[in-house]
């Protein structure tokens, strides 16, 4: 027996309190100003969920201590180590790695529930027999948890590998991939129905087969997706991990898992929709399209003249401007230039220049990537604006300083119906008096589309590493 026997009502109330903290966490994380409070609310909710779960266990059992305590210490220790060592620029791949662990945990719990249904109270006895079988509802719940968890795990591993540079970010369009994905989907659904219809069909071999099919499906779904769609992939996998947790929550009759999984699943789905809308692409277009690869040199770009400047030129233009809008992109993240950018901004504001930051919803490799980096550099929140709030200001700005962004500023999205990014909302940096582009070279962005803005009269290219170039501008200022 547990140390004391809490009533079911008390457990339900504590889990409900966990859900409230998780809702407050999501609400807080929706804004940079309240993100710290939101993060703290999530930590409190998770700690309360763990403690509540421990109340249900018989802690006098030494075996449980030997299983639970080392797991908590090892997991917590790894988490603390990673949190302290990981740079902010690597946050997207860290999130992908965490998603993979959530998915794998759901698979393991589903396997445990399937193999020992009596431990979870989900078994029934066959009529006139001593054989046990699992309820139809539990079969569906375990299958959903295992399948979605397996897809989340394998898909997140591929996303991590692409973001970390362990494999090419270009889409890999496998032959007949849609037919293969469809076949795997049919096998998974058929296997679940097969087990649910007849208790005699509930063999572990069938359950293992549908889980392995789901693992393979996760790989095949994410491999074709290119780098330009990574923000959608991250939020989509986040949603998957939530639904996997919710499915397992029903199997375990655990209110905290159900609430948390539903919150994560629904918020991730909404965020995926927002990301797709920001790119003017449908959700199925992302999953099936394989859009966006590695940067390549634009065709014919080497034959077209561009205006190239130096750090001294940029410093002169910026110092004599009344209003400057900074547009950060993934190149800033790769170069870890956010602190140098903040120093440059402080110099300009000291010279009386009005400065603000324009953030595109899909800038970087995860939702909010640029906001996180700017917050790390302690950029004031009131200087950071979303696309719809600042786009009209470019026409009144003397200069736009684009540091490592490309696709999100490409005017082809408005002017060229044949462009792959046509219709995608972009930042109107070309309307500024002068556009300063910090780039390593003339390569295209992750969408693989040349940016005609590079060749405009009011554009000056600043070739070089984003951090080094910004530091040189600071020296010149």
Coordinates of C-alpha atoms in Angstrom, one line a residue:
X1 CA 0.0 0.0 0.0
X2 CA 1.1 3.6 -0.5
X3 CA 2.5 5.6 2.5
X4 CA -1.0 7.0 2.7
X5 CA -4.0 6.4 0.5
X6 CA -5.1 9.7 -1.3
X7 CA -8.7 9.8 -2.4
X8 CA -9.5 9.7 -6.1
X9 CA -11.0 13.1 -5.8
X10 CA -7.8 14.5 -4.4
X11 CA -5.7 13.0 -7.2
X12 CA -8.1 14.3 -9.8
X13 CA -8.0 17.8 -8.2
X14 CA -4.2 17.8 -8.2
X15 CA -4.0 16.7 -11.8
X16 CA -6.5 19.4 -12.7
X17 CA -4.2 21.9 -11.0
X18 CA -1.4 20.6 -13.2
X19 CA -3.6 21.3 -16.2
X20 CA -4.2 24.8 -15.1
X21 CA -0.5 25.4 -14.7
X22 CA 0.1 24.0 -18.2
X23 CA -2.6 26.3 -19.6
X24 CA -0.9 29.3 -17.9
X25 CA 2.4 28.1 -19.4
X26 CA 1.1 28.2 -22.9
X27 CA -0.5 31.6 -22.3
X28 CA 2.7 33.0 -20.9
X29 CA 4.8 31.6 -23.8
X30 CA 2.7 33.3 -26.3
X31 CA 4.5 36.6 -25.7
X32 CA 8.2 37.4 -25.0
X33 CA 7.3 39.7 -22.1
X34 CA 5.6 36.8 -20.2
X35 CA 7.7 33.9 -21.5
X36 CA 9.7 33.5 -18.3
X37 CA 6.6 33.3 -16.2
X38 CA 5.0 30.9 -18.6
X39 CA 8.1 28.7 -18.5
X40 CA 8.0 28.8 -14.7
X41 CA 4.3 27.8 -14.7
X42 CA 5.1 24.8 -16.9
X43 CA 7.9 23.7 -14.5
X44 CA 5.6 23.9 -11.5
X45 CA 2.9 22.0 -13.3
X46 CA 5.3 19.2 -14.3
X47 CA 6.7 19.0 -10.8
X48 CA 3.2 18.7 -9.3
X49 CA 2.3 16.0 -11.9
X50 CA 5.3 13.9 -10.9
X51 CA 4.7 14.3 -7.2
X52 CA 1.0 13.4 -7.6
X53 CA 1.9 10.3 -9.6
X54 CA 4.3 9.2 -6.8
X55 CA 1.5 9.5 -4.3
X56 CA -0.2 6.6 -6.1
X57 CA 2.8 4.3 -5.7
X58 CA 3.8 2.0 -2.9
X59 CA 7.1 3.8 -2.0
X60 CA 7.8 1.1 0.7
X61 CA 8.5 -1.2 -2.2
X62 CA 12.3 -1.2 -2.7
X63 CA 11.9 -2.3 -6.3
X64 CA 10.0 0.8 -7.2
X65 CA 12.7 3.0 -5.6
X66 CA 15.4 1.2 -7.6
X67 CA 13.4 1.8 -10.8
X68 CA 12.1 5.3 -10.2
X69 CA 14.8 7.1 -8.4
X70 CA 17.7 6.3 -10.8
X71 CA 15.4 7.2 -13.7
X72 CA 14.5 10.6 -12.2
X73 CA 18.1 11.4 -11.3
X74 CA 19.5 10.3 -14.7
X75 CA 16.8 12.1 -16.7
X76 CA 17.0 15.2 -14.6
X77 CA 20.7 15.2 -14.7
X78 CA 20.9 14.9 -18.5
X79 CA 18.2 17.6 -18.8
X80 CA 20.1 20.0 -16.5
X81 CA 23.4 19.4 -18.3
X82 CA 21.9 19.9 -21.8
X83 CA 20.0 23.0 -20.7
X84 CA 23.2 24.7 -19.4
X85 CA 25.4 23.7 -22.3
X86 CA 23.2 24.0 -25.3
X87 CA 23.6 27.3 -27.3
X88 CA 20.4 29.2 -28.2
X89 CA 21.3 28.8 -31.8
X90 CA 20.9 25.0 -31.4
X91 CA 17.4 25.3 -29.9
X92 CA 15.5 23.9 -32.9
X93 CA 17.4 20.6 -33.0
X94 CA 17.1 20.4 -29.2
X95 CA 13.3 20.7 -29.5
X96 CA 13.3 18.0 -32.2
X97 CA 15.3 15.7 -29.9
X98 CA 12.9 16.3 -27.0
X99 CA 9.9 15.5 -29.3
X100 CA 11.6 12.2 -30.3
X101 CA 11.9 11.2 -26.6
X102 CA 8.3 12.0 -25.9
X103 CA 7.3 9.8 -28.8
X104 CA 9.5 6.9 -27.7
X105 CA 8.2 7.1 -24.2
X106 CA 4.6 6.8 -25.5
X107 CA 5.7 3.7 -27.5
X108 CA 7.3 2.1 -24.4
X109 CA 4.2 2.8 -22.2
X110 CA 1.9 1.3 -24.9
X111 CA 4.1 -1.8 -25.0
X112 CA 4.0 -2.2 -21.3
X113 CA 0.2 -1.8 -21.2
X114 CA -0.2 -4.3 -24.0
X115 CA 2.0 -6.9 -22.4
X116 CA 0.7 -6.5 -18.8
X117 CA -3.0 -5.4 -19.2
X118 CA -3.8 -6.7 -15.7
X119 CA -1.5 -4.0 -14.2
X120 CA -3.5 -1.3 -15.9
X121 CA -7.0 -2.7 -15.3
X122 CA -7.7 -3.0 -19.0
X123 CA -8.1 -6.8 -19.3
X124 CA -11.2 -8.9 -19.5
X125 CA -11.6 -12.7 -19.3
X126 CA -12.9 -14.7 -22.3
X127 CA -16.2 -16.5 -21.6
X128 CA -15.7 -20.1 -20.4
X129 CA -11.9 -19.6 -20.4
X130 CA -9.1 -18.4 -18.2
X131 CA -7.5 -16.5 -21.1
X132 CA -7.4 -12.7 -20.7
X133 CA -7.8 -10.1 -23.5
X134 CA -7.8 -6.4 -23.7
X135 CA -10.8 -4.2 -24.1
X136 CA -11.6 -2.8 -27.5
X137 CA -11.3 0.8 -26.2
X138 CA -7.8 0.1 -24.7
X139 CA -6.6 -1.6 -28.0
X140 CA -7.6 1.6 -29.9
X141 CA -6.0 3.9 -27.3
X142 CA -2.7 1.9 -27.0
X143 CA -2.5 1.6 -30.8
X144 CA -3.0 5.4 -31.2
X145 CA -0.4 6.1 -28.6
X146 CA 2.1 3.7 -30.1
X147 CA 1.6 4.6 -33.7
X148 CA 1.6 8.4 -33.2
X149 CA 4.5 8.0 -30.8
X150 CA 6.5 5.9 -33.3
X151 CA 5.9 8.5 -36.1
X152 CA 6.9 11.3 -33.7
X153 CA 10.1 9.5 -32.7
X154 CA 11.4 8.6 -36.2
X155 CA 10.2 11.8 -37.7
X156 CA 11.9 13.9 -35.0
X157 CA 15.2 12.0 -35.5
X158 CA 15.2 12.9 -39.1
X159 CA 14.3 16.6 -38.3
X160 CA 17.2 16.6 -35.7
X161 CA 19.6 15.2 -38.3
X162 CA 18.6 17.8 -40.9
X163 CA 18.8 20.7 -38.4
X164 CA 22.1 19.6 -36.9
X165 CA 23.6 19.2 -40.4
X166 CA 24.1 15.4 -40.0
X167 CA 22.2 15.0 -43.3
X168 CA 21.3 17.2 -46.2
X169 CA 18.5 19.7 -45.7
X170 CA 17.4 19.2 -49.2
X171 CA 14.2 17.3 -49.8
X172 CA 14.7 13.7 -50.8
X173 CA 11.8 12.7 -53.0
X174 CA 11.7 8.9 -52.9
X175 CA 10.0 7.2 -55.9
X176 CA 6.4 6.1 -55.3
X177 CA 6.6 7.5 -51.8
X178 CA 2.9 8.4 -51.7
X179 CA 2.0 4.9 -52.6
X180 CA 4.3 3.5 -50.0
X181 CA 3.0 5.9 -47.3
X182 CA -0.5 5.0 -48.2
X183 CA 0.3 1.3 -48.0
X184 CA 1.8 1.7 -44.6
X185 CA -1.2 3.7 -43.5
X186 CA -3.6 1.0 -44.6
X187 CA -1.5 -1.7 -42.9
X188 CA -1.6 0.3 -39.6
X189 CA -5.3 0.9 -39.7
X190 CA -6.0 -2.6 -40.8
X191 CA -3.9 -4.0 -38.0
X192 CA -5.7 -2.0 -35.3
X193 CA -9.1 -3.0 -36.7
X194 CA -8.0 -6.7 -36.8
X195 CA -7.1 -6.6 -33.1
X196 CA -10.1 -4.6 -32.0
X197 CA -12.7 -6.9 -33.7
X198 CA -11.6 -10.2 -32.2
X199 CA -10.0 -10.9 -28.8
X200 CA -8.3 -13.9 -30.3
X201 CA -6.4 -11.7 -32.7
X202 CA -4.7 -9.6 -30.0
X203 CA -1.2 -11.0 -30.4
X204 CA 1.9 -9.0 -29.6
X205 CA 3.3 -9.8 -33.1
X206 CA 0.5 -7.8 -34.7
X207 CA 0.9 -4.9 -32.2
X208 CA 4.7 -4.9 -32.9
X209 CA 4.1 -4.9 -36.6
X210 CA 1.9 -1.8 -36.6
X211 CA 4.4 0.0 -34.4
X212 CA 7.3 -0.8 -36.7
X213 CA 5.2 0.3 -39.7
X214 CA 4.6 3.6 -37.9
X215 CA 8.4 4.0 -37.2
X216 CA 9.0 3.6 -41.0
X217 CA 6.2 5.9 -41.9
X218 CA 7.7 8.6 -39.7
X219 CA 11.0 8.4 -41.6
X220 CA 9.3 8.5 -44.9
X221 CA 7.1 11.5 -44.0
X222 CA 9.9 13.8 -42.9
X223 CA 12.8 12.8 -45.3
X224 CA 11.1 14.5 -48.3
X225 CA 10.6 17.8 -46.4
X226 CA 13.1 20.5 -47.2
X227 CA 14.7 23.1 -44.9
X228 CA 12.3 25.8 -45.9
X229 CA 9.4 23.9 -44.2
X230 CA 11.3 23.1 -41.0
X231 CA 9.3 25.6 -38.9
X232 CA 6.1 23.7 -39.8
X233 CA 7.7 20.4 -39.2
X234 CA 8.8 21.3 -35.7
X235 CA 5.3 22.5 -34.7
X236 CA 3.7 19.5 -36.4
X237 CA 5.9 17.1 -34.5
X238 CA 5.1 19.0 -31.3
X239 CA 1.4 18.3 -32.0
X240 CA 2.1 14.7 -32.7
X241 CA 3.9 14.2 -29.4
X242 CA 0.9 15.7 -27.6
X243 CA -1.7 13.4 -29.2
X244 CA 0.6 10.4 -28.4
X245 CA 0.6 11.4 -24.8
X246 CA -3.1 11.9 -24.7
X247 CA -3.7 8.5 -26.2
X248 CA -1.6 6.8 -23.6
X249 CA -3.3 8.9 -20.9
X250 CA -6.6 7.3 -21.7
X251 CA -5.0 3.9 -21.5
X252 CA -3.6 4.7 -18.0
X253 CA -6.7 6.6 -16.9
X254 CA -4.3 9.5 -16.2
X255 CA -6.0 12.9 -16.2
X256 CA -2.7 14.8 -16.3
X257 CA -1.5 13.0 -19.5
X258 CA -4.9 13.5 -21.1
X259 CA -5.0 17.2 -20.3
X260 CA -1.4 17.9 -21.2
X261 CA -1.5 15.8 -24.4
X262 CA -4.6 17.6 -25.6
X263 CA -3.1 21.0 -24.8
X264 CA 0.2 20.2 -26.6
X265 CA -1.6 18.5 -29.5
X266 CA -4.1 21.2 -30.1
X267 CA -1.6 24.1 -29.7
X268 CA 0.9 22.4 -32.0
X269 CA -1.8 21.9 -34.6
X270 CA -2.9 25.6 -34.4
X271 CA 0.8 26.7 -34.6
X272 CA 1.3 24.4 -37.7
X273 CA -1.7 26.1 -39.3
X274 CA -0.3 29.6 -38.5
X275 CA 3.1 28.6 -40.0
X276 CA 1.5 27.2 -43.1
X277 CA -0.6 30.4 -43.5
X278 CA 2.6 32.5 -43.1
X279 CA 4.2 30.6 -45.9
X280 CA 1.0 30.5 -48.0
X281 CA 1.1 26.7 -48.1
X282 CA -1.3 24.1 -47.1
X283 CA -0.5 21.5 -44.4
X284 CA -0.7 18.7 -47.0
X285 CA 1.5 20.8 -49.3
X286 CA 4.2 20.7 -46.6
X287 CA 3.8 17.0 -45.9
X288 CA 3.6 16.0 -49.5
X289 CA 5.5 18.7 -51.3
X290 CA 9.2 18.4 -50.4
X291 CA 9.7 22.2 -50.7
X292 CA 13.0 23.9 -49.9
X293 CA 16.5 22.6 -50.1
X294 CA 20.1 23.7 -49.5
X295 CA 21.3 27.0 -50.6
X296 CA 22.6 27.1 -54.2
X297 CA 24.0 29.8 -56.3
X298 CA 21.3 31.6 -58.2
X299 CA 21.3 30.9 -61.9
X300 CA 23.0 33.8 -63.7
X301 CA 23.6 35.7 -60.5
X302 CA 27.4 35.8 -61.2
X303 CA 26.7 37.7 -64.4
X304 CA 24.6 40.4 -62.8
X305 CA 26.3 43.3 -61.1
X306 CA 25.5 44.1 -57.5
X307 CA 26.5 47.0 -55.3
X308 CA 28.9 45.7 -52.7
X309 CA 29.9 47.7 -49.6
X310 CA 32.1 47.5 -46.6
X311 CA 31.5 47.8 -42.9
X312 CA 32.6 51.5 -43.1
X313 CA 30.0 52.1 -45.8
X314 CA 27.3 50.4 -43.7
X315 CA 28.3 52.3 -40.5
X316 CA 28.1 55.7 -42.4
X317 CA 24.6 54.9 -43.8
X318 CA 23.3 53.6 -40.5
X319 CA 24.7 56.4 -38.4
X320 CA 23.2 59.1 -40.6
X321 CA 19.7 57.4 -40.7
X322 CA 16.8 58.6 -38.6
X323 CA 15.1 55.2 -38.6
X324 CA 16.5 51.7 -39.1
X325 CA 14.6 48.4 -39.2
X326 CA 16.7 45.3 -38.5
X327 CA 15.5 42.0 -40.1
X328 CA 17.2 39.0 -38.4
X329 CA 17.2 35.6 -40.1
X330 CA 18.7 32.1 -39.9
X331 CA 22.2 33.4 -40.9
X332 CA 22.3 35.4 -37.7
X333 CA 21.5 32.3 -35.7
X334 CA 24.2 30.2 -37.5
X335 CA 26.9 33.0 -36.9
X336 CA 25.6 33.6 -33.3
X337 CA 25.6 37.3 -34.2
X338 CA 22.8 38.4 -31.9
X339 CA 25.0 39.9 -29.2
X340 CA 27.1 41.8 -31.8
X341 CA 23.8 43.0 -33.3
X342 CA 22.6 44.3 -29.9
X343 CA 25.9 46.2 -29.4
X344 CA 25.5 47.7 -32.9
X345 CA 21.9 48.7 -32.0
X346 CA 23.0 50.4 -28.7
X347 CA 25.6 52.4 -30.7
X348 CA 23.0 53.6 -33.1
X349 CA 20.4 54.5 -30.5
X350 CA 23.2 56.4 -28.7
X351 CA 23.6 58.4 -31.9
X352 CA 19.9 59.2 -31.9
X353 CA 18.8 56.6 -34.5
X354 CA 15.3 55.1 -34.0
X355 CA 15.7 51.3 -34.2
X356 CA 13.3 48.4 -34.4
X357 CA 13.3 44.7 -35.3
X358 CA 11.0 43.0 -37.8
X359 CA 10.3 39.3 -37.3
X360 CA 8.8 37.1 -39.9
X361 CA 6.7 34.1 -38.5
X362 CA 8.9 31.5 -40.2
X363 CA 12.3 33.1 -39.8
X364 CA 14.8 30.6 -38.5
X365 CA 14.1 26.8 -38.1
X366 CA 11.4 26.8 -35.4
X367 CA 8.5 29.1 -34.5
X368 CA 9.8 32.0 -32.4
X369 CA 13.5 31.2 -33.2
X370 CA 14.4 34.9 -33.8
X371 CA 12.5 36.1 -30.7
X372 CA 14.4 33.6 -28.6
X373 CA 17.8 34.8 -29.9
X374 CA 17.0 38.5 -29.5
X375 CA 15.7 37.8 -26.0
X376 CA 19.0 36.1 -25.2
X377 CA 20.8 39.2 -26.3
X378 CA 18.4 41.3 -24.1
X379 CA 16.9 43.2 -26.9
X380 CA 14.0 45.2 -25.4
X381 CA 10.7 43.6 -26.2
X382 CA 9.0 46.8 -27.2
X383 CA 11.4 47.1 -30.1
X384 CA 10.5 43.8 -31.7
X385 CA 7.5 43.7 -34.1
X386 CA 5.8 41.0 -36.1
X387 CA 5.4 41.2 -39.9
X388 CA 1.8 42.6 -39.9
X389 CA 2.7 45.3 -37.3
X390 CA 5.8 46.7 -39.0
X391 CA 5.5 46.1 -42.8
X392 CA 4.0 49.5 -43.4
X393 CA 7.0 51.1 -41.6
X394 CA 9.6 50.1 -44.2
X395 CA 8.5 52.8 -46.6
X396 CA 9.2 55.4 -43.9
X397 CA 12.6 53.9 -42.8
X398 CA 15.8 55.3 -44.0
X399 CA 17.5 51.9 -43.9
X400 CA 16.8 48.2 -43.5
X401 CA 19.6 46.0 -42.1
X402 CA 18.9 42.4 -43.2
X403 CA 21.2 40.1 -41.3
X404 CA 21.1 36.5 -42.5
X405 CA 17.5 36.6 -43.9
X406 CA 16.7 35.8 -47.5
X407 CA 13.4 34.0 -48.4
X408 CA 11.3 36.1 -46.0
X409 CA 12.4 39.3 -47.8
X410 CA 12.1 38.0 -51.4
X411 CA 9.7 40.3 -53.4
X412 CA 9.2 37.4 -55.9
X413 CA 6.6 36.2 -53.5
X414 CA 4.5 39.2 -54.5
X415 CA 5.5 39.7 -58.1
X416 CA 6.3 36.4 -59.8
X417 CA 3.3 33.9 -60.1
X418 CA 5.8 31.2 -61.2
X419 CA 7.9 31.5 -58.1
X420 CA 7.6 28.5 -55.6
X421 CA 7.1 31.1 -52.8
X422 CA 4.5 33.1 -54.7
X423 CA 1.8 34.3 -52.3
X424 CA 3.9 34.0 -49.2
X425 CA 3.7 37.1 -47.0
X426 CA 7.2 38.8 -46.9
X427 CA 8.8 41.7 -45.2
X428 CA 8.8 44.8 -47.5
X429 CA 12.4 45.7 -46.9
X430 CA 12.8 46.9 -50.5
X431 CA 10.7 49.9 -49.7
X432 CA 13.3 51.3 -47.2
X433 CA 15.6 54.1 -48.4
X434 CA 18.6 51.8 -48.4
X435 CA 18.7 48.0 -47.9
X436 CA 21.9 46.5 -46.4
X437 CA 22.1 42.7 -46.9
X438 CA 24.6 40.8 -44.7
X439 CA 25.3 37.4 -46.5
X440 CA 28.1 35.1 -47.0
X441 CA 27.6 35.1 -50.8
X442 CA 25.0 35.2 -53.5
X443 CA 23.5 31.8 -52.7
X444 CA 19.7 31.4 -52.4
X445 CA 17.9 30.7 -49.2
X446 CA 16.4 27.4 -48.1
X447 CA 13.6 27.7 -50.6
X448 CA 16.2 27.7 -53.4
X449 CA 14.8 30.8 -55.0
X450 CA 17.0 33.8 -56.2
X451 CA 16.2 37.1 -54.5
X452 CA 16.0 39.9 -57.1
X453 CA 16.3 42.4 -54.3
X454 CA 20.0 41.9 -54.3
X455 CA 20.3 43.7 -57.6
X456 CA 18.2 46.7 -56.9
X457 CA 19.7 50.2 -56.9
X458 CA 18.9 50.9 -53.2
X459 CA 20.5 47.6 -52.1
X460 CA 24.1 47.2 -50.8
X461 CA 25.5 43.7 -50.2
X462 CA 27.8 43.2 -47.2
X463 CA 29.5 39.9 -47.9
X464 CA 30.9 38.0 -45.0
X465 CA 30.1 36.2 -41.7
X466 CA 27.2 37.9 -40.0
X467 CA 28.9 38.2 -36.6
X468 CA 32.3 39.4 -38.1
X469 CA 30.6 41.9 -40.3
X470 CA 28.4 43.3 -37.5
X471 CA 31.4 43.5 -35.2
X472 CA 33.3 45.5 -37.9
X473 CA 30.3 47.8 -38.2
X474 CA 30.5 48.4 -34.5
X475 CA 34.2 49.3 -34.7
X476 CA 33.5 51.7 -37.6
X477 CA 30.7 53.3 -35.6

